[in-house]
Short mmCIF file of C-alpha atoms and ligand atoms in Angstrom, two decimals:
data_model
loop_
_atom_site.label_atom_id
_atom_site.label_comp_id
_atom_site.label_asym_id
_atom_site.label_seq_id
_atom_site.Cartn_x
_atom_site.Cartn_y
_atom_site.Cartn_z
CA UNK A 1 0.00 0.00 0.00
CA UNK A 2 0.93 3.20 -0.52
CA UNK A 3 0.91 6.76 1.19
CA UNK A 4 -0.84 9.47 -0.50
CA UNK A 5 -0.89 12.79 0.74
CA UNK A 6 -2.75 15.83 -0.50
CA UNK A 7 -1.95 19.57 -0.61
CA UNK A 8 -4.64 20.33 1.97
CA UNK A 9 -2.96 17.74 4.47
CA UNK A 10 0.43 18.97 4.09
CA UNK A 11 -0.13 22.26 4.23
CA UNK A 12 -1.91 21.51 7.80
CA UNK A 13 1.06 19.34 8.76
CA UNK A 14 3.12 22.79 7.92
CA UNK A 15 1.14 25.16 9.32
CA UNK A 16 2.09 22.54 12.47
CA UNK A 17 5.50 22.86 12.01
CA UNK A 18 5.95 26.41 11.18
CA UNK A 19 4.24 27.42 14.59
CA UNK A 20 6.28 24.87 16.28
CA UNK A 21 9.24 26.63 15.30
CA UNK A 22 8.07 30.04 16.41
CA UNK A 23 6.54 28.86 19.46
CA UNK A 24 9.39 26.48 21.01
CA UNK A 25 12.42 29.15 19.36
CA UNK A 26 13.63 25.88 17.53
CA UNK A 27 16.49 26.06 14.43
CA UNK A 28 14.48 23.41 12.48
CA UNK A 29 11.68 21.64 12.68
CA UNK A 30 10.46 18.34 10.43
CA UNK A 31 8.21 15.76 10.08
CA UNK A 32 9.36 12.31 8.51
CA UNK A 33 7.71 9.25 7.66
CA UNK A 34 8.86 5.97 9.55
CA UNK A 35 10.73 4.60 6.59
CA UNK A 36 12.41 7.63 6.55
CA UNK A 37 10.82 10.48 3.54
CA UNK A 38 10.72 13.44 4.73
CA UNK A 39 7.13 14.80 4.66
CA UNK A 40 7.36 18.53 5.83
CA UNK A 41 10.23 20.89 7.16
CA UNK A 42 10.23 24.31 8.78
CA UNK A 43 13.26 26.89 10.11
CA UNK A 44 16.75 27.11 8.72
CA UNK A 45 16.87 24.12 6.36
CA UNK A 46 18.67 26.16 3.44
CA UNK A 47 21.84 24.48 4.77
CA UNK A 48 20.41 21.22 6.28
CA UNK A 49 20.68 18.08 4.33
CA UNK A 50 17.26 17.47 5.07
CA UNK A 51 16.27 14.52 3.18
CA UNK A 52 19.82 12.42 4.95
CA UNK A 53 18.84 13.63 8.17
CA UNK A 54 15.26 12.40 7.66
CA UNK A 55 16.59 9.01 6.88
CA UNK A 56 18.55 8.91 10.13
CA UNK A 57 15.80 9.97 12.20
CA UNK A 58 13.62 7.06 11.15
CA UNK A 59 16.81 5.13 11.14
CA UNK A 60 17.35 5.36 15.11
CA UNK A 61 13.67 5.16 15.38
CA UNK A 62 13.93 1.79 14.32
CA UNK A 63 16.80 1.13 16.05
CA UNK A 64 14.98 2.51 19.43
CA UNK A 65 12.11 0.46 18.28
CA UNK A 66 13.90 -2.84 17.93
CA UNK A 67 15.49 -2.28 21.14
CA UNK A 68 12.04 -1.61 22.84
CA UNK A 69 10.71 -5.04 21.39
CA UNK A 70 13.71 -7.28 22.62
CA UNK A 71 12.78 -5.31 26.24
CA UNK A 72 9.16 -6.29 25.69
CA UNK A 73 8.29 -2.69 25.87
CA UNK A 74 5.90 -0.99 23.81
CA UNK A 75 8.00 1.62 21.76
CA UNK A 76 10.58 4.45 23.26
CA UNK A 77 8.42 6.93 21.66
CA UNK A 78 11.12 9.82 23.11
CA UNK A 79 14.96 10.81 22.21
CA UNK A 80 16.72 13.84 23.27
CA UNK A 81 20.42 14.50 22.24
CA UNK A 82 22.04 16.77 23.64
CA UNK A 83 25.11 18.46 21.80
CA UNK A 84 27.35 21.75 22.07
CA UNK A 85 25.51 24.12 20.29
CA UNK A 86 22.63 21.98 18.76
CA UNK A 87 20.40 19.55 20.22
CA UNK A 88 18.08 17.01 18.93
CA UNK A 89 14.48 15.99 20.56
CA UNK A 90 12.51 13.24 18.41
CA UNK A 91 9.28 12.18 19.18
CA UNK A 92 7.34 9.56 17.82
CA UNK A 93 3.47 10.73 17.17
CA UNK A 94 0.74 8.20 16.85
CA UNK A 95 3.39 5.10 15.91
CA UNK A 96 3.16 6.63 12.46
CA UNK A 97 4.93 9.90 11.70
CA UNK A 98 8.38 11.56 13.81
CA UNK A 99 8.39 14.90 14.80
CA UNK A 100 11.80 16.00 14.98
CA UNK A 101 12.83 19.63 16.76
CA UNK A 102 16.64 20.73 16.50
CA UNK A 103 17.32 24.08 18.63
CA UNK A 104 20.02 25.60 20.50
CA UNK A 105 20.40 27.86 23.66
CA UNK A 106 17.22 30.39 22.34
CA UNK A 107 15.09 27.41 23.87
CA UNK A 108 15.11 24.93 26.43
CA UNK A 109 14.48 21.57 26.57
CA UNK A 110 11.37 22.03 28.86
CA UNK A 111 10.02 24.46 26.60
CA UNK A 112 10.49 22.04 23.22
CA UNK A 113 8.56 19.05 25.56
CA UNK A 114 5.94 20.82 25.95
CA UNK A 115 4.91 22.57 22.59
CA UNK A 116 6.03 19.25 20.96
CA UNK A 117 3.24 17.77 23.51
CA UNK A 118 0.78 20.24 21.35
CA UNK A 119 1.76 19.61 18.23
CA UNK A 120 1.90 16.19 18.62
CA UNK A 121 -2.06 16.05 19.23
CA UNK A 122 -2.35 18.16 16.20
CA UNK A 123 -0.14 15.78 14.06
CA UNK A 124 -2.43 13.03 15.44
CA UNK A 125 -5.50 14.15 14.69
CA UNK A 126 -4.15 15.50 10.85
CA UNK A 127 -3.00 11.66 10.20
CA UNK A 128 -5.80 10.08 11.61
CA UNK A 129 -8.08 11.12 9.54
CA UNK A 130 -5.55 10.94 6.45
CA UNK A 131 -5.54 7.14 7.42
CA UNK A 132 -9.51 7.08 7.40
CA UNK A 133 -9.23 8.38 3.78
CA UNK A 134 -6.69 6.36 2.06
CA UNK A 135 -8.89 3.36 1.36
CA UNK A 136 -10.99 5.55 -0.97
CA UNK A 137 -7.98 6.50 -2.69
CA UNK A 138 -6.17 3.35 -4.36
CA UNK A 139 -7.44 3.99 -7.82
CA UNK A 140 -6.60 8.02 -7.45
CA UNK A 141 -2.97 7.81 -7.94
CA UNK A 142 -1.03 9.82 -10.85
CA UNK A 143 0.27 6.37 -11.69
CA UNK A 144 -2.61 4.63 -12.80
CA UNK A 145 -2.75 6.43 -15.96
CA UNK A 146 1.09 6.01 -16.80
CA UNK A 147 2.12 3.93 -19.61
CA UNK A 148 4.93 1.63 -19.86
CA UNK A 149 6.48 4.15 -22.63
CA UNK A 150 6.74 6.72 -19.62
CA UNK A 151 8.24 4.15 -17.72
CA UNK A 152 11.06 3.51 -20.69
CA UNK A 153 11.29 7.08 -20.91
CA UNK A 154 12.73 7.60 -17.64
CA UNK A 155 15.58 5.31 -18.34
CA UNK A 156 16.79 6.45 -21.92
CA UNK A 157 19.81 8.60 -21.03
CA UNK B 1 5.66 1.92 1.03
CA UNK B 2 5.90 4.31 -1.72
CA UNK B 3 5.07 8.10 -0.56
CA UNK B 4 3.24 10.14 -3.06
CA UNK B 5 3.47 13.89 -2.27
CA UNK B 6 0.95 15.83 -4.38
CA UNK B 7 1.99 19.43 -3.09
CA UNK B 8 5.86 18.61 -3.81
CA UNK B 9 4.52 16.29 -6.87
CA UNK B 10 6.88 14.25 -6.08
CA UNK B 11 7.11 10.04 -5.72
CA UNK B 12 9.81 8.51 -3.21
CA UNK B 13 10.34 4.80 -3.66
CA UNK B 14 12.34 2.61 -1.55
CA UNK B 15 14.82 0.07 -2.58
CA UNK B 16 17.15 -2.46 -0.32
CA UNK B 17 19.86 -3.85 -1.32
CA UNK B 18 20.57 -7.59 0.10
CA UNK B 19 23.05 -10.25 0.33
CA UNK B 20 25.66 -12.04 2.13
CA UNK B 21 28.62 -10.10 4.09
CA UNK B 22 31.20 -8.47 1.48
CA UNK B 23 28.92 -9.47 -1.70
CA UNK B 24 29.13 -6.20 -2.92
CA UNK B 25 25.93 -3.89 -1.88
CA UNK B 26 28.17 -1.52 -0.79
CA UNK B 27 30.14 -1.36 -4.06
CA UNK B 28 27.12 -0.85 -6.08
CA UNK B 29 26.09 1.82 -4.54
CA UNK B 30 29.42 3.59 -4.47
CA UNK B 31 29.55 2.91 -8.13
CA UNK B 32 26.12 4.73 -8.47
CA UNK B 33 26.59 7.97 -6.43
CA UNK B 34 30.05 8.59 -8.42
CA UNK B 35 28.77 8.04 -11.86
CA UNK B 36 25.34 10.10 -11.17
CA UNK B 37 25.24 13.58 -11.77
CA UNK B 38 25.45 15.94 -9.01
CA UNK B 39 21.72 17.41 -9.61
CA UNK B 40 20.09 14.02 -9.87
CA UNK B 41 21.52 12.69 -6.26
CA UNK B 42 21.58 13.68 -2.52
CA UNK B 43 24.30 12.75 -0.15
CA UNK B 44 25.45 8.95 0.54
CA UNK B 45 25.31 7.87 4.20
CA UNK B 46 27.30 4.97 5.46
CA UNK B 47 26.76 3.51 8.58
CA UNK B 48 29.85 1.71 8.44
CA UNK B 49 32.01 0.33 11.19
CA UNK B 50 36.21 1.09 10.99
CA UNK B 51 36.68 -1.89 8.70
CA UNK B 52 33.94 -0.52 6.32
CA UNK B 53 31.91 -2.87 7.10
CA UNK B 54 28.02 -1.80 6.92
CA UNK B 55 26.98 -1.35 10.12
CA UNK B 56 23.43 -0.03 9.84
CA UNK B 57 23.06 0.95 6.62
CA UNK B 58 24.15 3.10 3.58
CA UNK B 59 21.55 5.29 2.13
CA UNK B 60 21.36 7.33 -1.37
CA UNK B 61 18.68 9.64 -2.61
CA UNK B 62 18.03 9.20 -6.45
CA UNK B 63 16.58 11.43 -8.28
CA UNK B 64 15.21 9.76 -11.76
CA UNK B 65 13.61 12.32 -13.61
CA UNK B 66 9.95 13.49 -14.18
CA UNK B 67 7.10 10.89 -15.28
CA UNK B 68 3.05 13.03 -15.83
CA UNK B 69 4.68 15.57 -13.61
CA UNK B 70 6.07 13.92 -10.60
CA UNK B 71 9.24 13.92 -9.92
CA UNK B 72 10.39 10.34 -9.41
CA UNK B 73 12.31 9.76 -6.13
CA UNK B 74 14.73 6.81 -4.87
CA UNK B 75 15.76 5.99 -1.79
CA UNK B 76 18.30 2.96 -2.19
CA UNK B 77 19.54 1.00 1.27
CA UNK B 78 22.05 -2.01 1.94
CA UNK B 79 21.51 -4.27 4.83
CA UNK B 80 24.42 -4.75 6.42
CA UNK B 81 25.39 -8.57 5.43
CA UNK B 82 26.80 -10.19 8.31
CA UNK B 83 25.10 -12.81 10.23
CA UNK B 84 24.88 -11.20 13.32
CA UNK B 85 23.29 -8.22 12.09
CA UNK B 86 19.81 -9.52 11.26
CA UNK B 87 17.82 -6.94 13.79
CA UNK B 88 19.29 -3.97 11.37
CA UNK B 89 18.22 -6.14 8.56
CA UNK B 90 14.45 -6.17 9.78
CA UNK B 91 14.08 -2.87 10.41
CA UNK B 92 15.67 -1.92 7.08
CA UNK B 93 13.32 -3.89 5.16
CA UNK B 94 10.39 -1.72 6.36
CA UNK B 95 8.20 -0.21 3.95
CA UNK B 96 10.65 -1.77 1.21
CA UNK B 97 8.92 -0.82 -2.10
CA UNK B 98 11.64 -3.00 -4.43
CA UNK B 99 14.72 -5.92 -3.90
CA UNK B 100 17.70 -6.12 -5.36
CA UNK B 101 19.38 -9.49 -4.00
CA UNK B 102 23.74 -9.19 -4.97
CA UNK B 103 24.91 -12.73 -5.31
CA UNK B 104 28.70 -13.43 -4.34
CA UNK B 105 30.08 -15.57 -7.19
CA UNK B 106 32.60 -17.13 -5.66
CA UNK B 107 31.83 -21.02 -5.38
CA UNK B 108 32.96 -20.88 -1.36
CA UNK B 109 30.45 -18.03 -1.04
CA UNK B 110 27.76 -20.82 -2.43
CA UNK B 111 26.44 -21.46 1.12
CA UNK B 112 26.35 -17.84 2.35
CA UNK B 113 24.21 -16.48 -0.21
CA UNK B 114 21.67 -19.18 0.20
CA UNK B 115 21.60 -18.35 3.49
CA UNK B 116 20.95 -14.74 3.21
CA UNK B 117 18.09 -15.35 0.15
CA UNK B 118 16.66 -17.73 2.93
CA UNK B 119 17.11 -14.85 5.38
CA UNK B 120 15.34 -12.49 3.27
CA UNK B 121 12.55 -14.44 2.69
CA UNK B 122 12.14 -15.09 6.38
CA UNK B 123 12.16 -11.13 7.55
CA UNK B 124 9.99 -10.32 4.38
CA UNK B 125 7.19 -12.95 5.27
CA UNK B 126 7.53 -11.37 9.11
CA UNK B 127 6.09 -8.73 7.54
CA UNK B 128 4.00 -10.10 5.64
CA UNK B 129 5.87 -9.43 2.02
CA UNK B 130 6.57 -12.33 -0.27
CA UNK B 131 10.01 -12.43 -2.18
CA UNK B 132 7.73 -13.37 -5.66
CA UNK B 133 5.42 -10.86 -5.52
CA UNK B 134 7.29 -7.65 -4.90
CA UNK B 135 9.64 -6.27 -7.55
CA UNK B 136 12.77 -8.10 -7.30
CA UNK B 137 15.76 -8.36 -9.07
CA UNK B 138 18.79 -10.46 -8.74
CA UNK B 139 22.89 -9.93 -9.33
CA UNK B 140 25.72 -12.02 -9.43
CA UNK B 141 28.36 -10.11 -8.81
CA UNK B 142 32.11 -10.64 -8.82
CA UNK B 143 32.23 -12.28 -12.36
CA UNK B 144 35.84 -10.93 -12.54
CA UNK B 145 36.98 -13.44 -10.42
CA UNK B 146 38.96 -16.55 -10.99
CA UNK B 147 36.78 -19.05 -8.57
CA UNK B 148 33.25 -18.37 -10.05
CA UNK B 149 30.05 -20.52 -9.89
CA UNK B 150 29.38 -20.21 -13.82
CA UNK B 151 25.52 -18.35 -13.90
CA UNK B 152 23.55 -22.09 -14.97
CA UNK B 153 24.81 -23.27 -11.13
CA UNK B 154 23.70 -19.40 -9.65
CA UNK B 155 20.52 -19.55 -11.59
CA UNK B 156 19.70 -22.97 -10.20
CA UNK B 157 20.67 -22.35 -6.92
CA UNK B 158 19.74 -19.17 -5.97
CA UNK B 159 16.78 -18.46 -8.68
CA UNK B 160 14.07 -20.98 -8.94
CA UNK B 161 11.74 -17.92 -8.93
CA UNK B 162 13.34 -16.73 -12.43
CA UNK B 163 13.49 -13.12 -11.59
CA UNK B 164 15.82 -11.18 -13.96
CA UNK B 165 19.00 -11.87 -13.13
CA UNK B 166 22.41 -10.02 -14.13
CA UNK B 167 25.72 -10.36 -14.09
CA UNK B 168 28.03 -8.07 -12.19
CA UNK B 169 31.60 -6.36 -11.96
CA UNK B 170 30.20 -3.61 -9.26
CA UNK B 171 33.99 -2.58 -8.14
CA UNK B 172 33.94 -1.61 -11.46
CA UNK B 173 30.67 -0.39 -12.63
CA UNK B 174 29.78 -3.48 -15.09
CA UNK B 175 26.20 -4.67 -14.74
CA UNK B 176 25.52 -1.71 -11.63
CA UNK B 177 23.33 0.34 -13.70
CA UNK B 178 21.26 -2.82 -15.39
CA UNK B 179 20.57 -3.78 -12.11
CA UNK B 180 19.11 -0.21 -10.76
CA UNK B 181 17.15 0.25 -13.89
CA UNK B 182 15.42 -3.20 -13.70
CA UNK B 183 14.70 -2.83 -10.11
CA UNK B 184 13.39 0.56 -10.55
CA UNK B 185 11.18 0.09 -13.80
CA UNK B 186 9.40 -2.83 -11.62
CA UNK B 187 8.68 -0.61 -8.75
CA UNK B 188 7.33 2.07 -11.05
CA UNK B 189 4.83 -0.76 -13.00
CA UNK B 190 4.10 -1.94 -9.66
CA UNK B 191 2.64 1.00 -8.84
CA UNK B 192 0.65 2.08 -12.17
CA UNK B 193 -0.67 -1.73 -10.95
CA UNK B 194 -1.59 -0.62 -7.78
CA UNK B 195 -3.54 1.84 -8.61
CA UNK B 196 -5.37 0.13 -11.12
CA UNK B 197 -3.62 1.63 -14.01
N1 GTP C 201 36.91 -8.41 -7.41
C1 GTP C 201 35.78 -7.81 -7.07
N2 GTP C 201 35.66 -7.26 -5.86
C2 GTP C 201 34.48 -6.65 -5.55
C3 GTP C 201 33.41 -6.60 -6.46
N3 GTP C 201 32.38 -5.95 -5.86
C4 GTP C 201 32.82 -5.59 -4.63
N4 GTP C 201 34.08 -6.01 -4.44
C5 GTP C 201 34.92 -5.85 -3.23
O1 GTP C 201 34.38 -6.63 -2.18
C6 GTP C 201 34.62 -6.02 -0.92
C7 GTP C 201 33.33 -5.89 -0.13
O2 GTP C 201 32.42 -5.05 -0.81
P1 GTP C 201 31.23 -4.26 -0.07
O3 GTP C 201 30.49 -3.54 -1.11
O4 GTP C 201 31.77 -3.48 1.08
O5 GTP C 201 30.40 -5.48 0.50
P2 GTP C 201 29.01 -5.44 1.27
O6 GTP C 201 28.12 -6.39 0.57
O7 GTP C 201 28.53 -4.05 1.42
O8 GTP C 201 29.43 -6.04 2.69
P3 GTP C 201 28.71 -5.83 4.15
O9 GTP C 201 28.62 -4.36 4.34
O10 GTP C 201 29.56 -6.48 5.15
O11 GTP C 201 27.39 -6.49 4.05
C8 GTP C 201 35.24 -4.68 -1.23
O12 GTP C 201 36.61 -4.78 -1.06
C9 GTP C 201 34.90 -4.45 -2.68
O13 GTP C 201 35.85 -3.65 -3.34
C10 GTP C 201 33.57 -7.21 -7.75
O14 GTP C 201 32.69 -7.23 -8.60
N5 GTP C 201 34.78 -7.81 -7.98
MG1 MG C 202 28.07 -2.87 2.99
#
């Protein structure tokens, strides 16, 4: 199966992450699937290699994940590291998405916990009802009406 | 999983690389990122440990070009190979859109990549993915080597599902490319079959 998403639900997922930038006084801000593709960003990306950083996050994700299985617990849903000048709190929201908050001395961690607590709810609610949808959309995709030409296409270089 | 991002327009795939310790996943995808052009690829991550040795796993962005609008979108992964590493394997597999299983060629490598096809099929069925149905391609690599399997004792061995199969040089580039096209053009008619194209 795939995941579709639509204008209207990213541009709720980024009016999420824009305001959780202002409102914890984070660097960066993003949202990233759990296998890793990055789904929205907000802050000071223009020198961020977003799209590796995305596939870390869901990379120790999993790694937490595994970790919380052979300990029979549910998920570590939390991470906070803790650098010089940047540090790194990852949440996972609704065993679906990460929410992932990089900031530096402008904020504190108690601050980031607790508007990532808020926007966490929001993220839920945005993807829940994204789920509900996504049976109704298997025959919507842009693929459907592709040929095998296009296909061919791609690959003559 | 595939993602399909309609405000980017944009289509990110997913495909893992697999196969015993030092088969070559590594290679291939080292070959890729230097012969790609710097506009068409993001930045390769190895999770290596000081013997180069995959670790966790390397990761490259693709970029493929544009097909009805969307840009098309790659995300290629190895496993790390070694035995002991088959908790990184799972979790790697995840959302896996398309397979690309590197052979070792070498006939005293015979039993390892059995055992990692074997593997494969065990943490793909955990998640309830079956090697014949999702697009999967196969490589024997190494064919520069004097101690080779010749590709009639490969096929037979490791291919009884007769998915396309090619032959490899990957330290230097022969049979890398094939390989990455074949695996990608699947995933791409997998999806136009998905959605009922
Ligand atoms: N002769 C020869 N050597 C190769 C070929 N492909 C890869 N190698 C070499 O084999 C060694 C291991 O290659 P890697 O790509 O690191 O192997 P890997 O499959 O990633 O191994 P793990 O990370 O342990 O799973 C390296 O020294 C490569 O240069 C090939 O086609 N021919
Ligand atoms: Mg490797």
């Amino acid at each position: 199966m795939n995941m579709v998403m639509y204008e209207e639900e990213l541009n709720q997922v980024q009016v999420v992450v824009d305001k959780l930038v202002r409102d914890a006084n984070a660097r960066v801000v993003c949202i990233v699937d759990k296998n890793g593709q990055l789904i929205a960003a907000s802050g000071e990306t223009d020198n961020l290699d977003t799209t590796s950083l995305a596939s870390l996050i869901a990379g120790t994700i999993a790694a937490m994940g595994g970790m919380a299985k052979l300990l029979k617990e549910n998920e570590f849903p939390t991470q906070f590291h803790e650098g010089v000048k940047a540090n790194i709190h990852i949440q996972l929201v609704g065993n679906r998405v990460i929410l992932a908050v990089i900031f530096d001395s402008r904020a504190t961690l108690g601050l980031v916990r607790l508007r990532v607590k808020r926007a966490s709810d929001e993220l839920n609610n945005i993807f829940e009802a994204l789920t509900r949808r996504l049976p109704q959309r298997g025959g919507n995709t842009p693929f459907g009406e592709i040929t095998d030409e296009d296909i061919d296409n791609l690959f003559n270089d | 999983m595939s993602f399909i991002n309609y405000l980017s327009r944009e289509i990110n795939c997913k495909i893992v690389y697999y196969g015993p310790g030092l088969c070559g996943k590594t290679t291939n995808l080292q070959w890729i990122y230097q012969r790609t052009a710097p506009e068409a690829k993001g930045k390769m991550i190895s999770l290596a440990t000081e013997q180069d040795r995959t670790l966790f796993f390397d990761f490259l962005p693709l970029s493929l070009g544009e097909i009805r609008g969307f840009k098309t979108r790659f995300h290629l992964y190895t496993v790390p190979g070694q035995v002991f590493y088959d908790a990184s394997r799972k979790l790697i597999l995840k959302g896996v859109d398309g397979v690309v299983f590197v052979a070792d060629s070498q006939v005293e490598r015979m039993e390892a990549n059995m055992e990692s096809l074997e593997n494969l099929q065990l943490n793909l069925s955990e998640q309830g993915y079956q090697l014949e149905k999702i697009p999967y391609v196969i490589q024997y690599n190494k064919r520069d080597l004097p101690n080779i399997a010749s590709v009639a004792e490969l096929r037979e061995l490791l291919n009884p599902l007769k998915a396309t199969e090619y032959e490899a040089i990957a330290s230097r580039g022969n049979g890398v490319f094939d390989t990455l096209k074949a695996v990608a053009k699947l995933v791409l008619t997998e999806l136009k079959k998905g959605s009922g194209g």
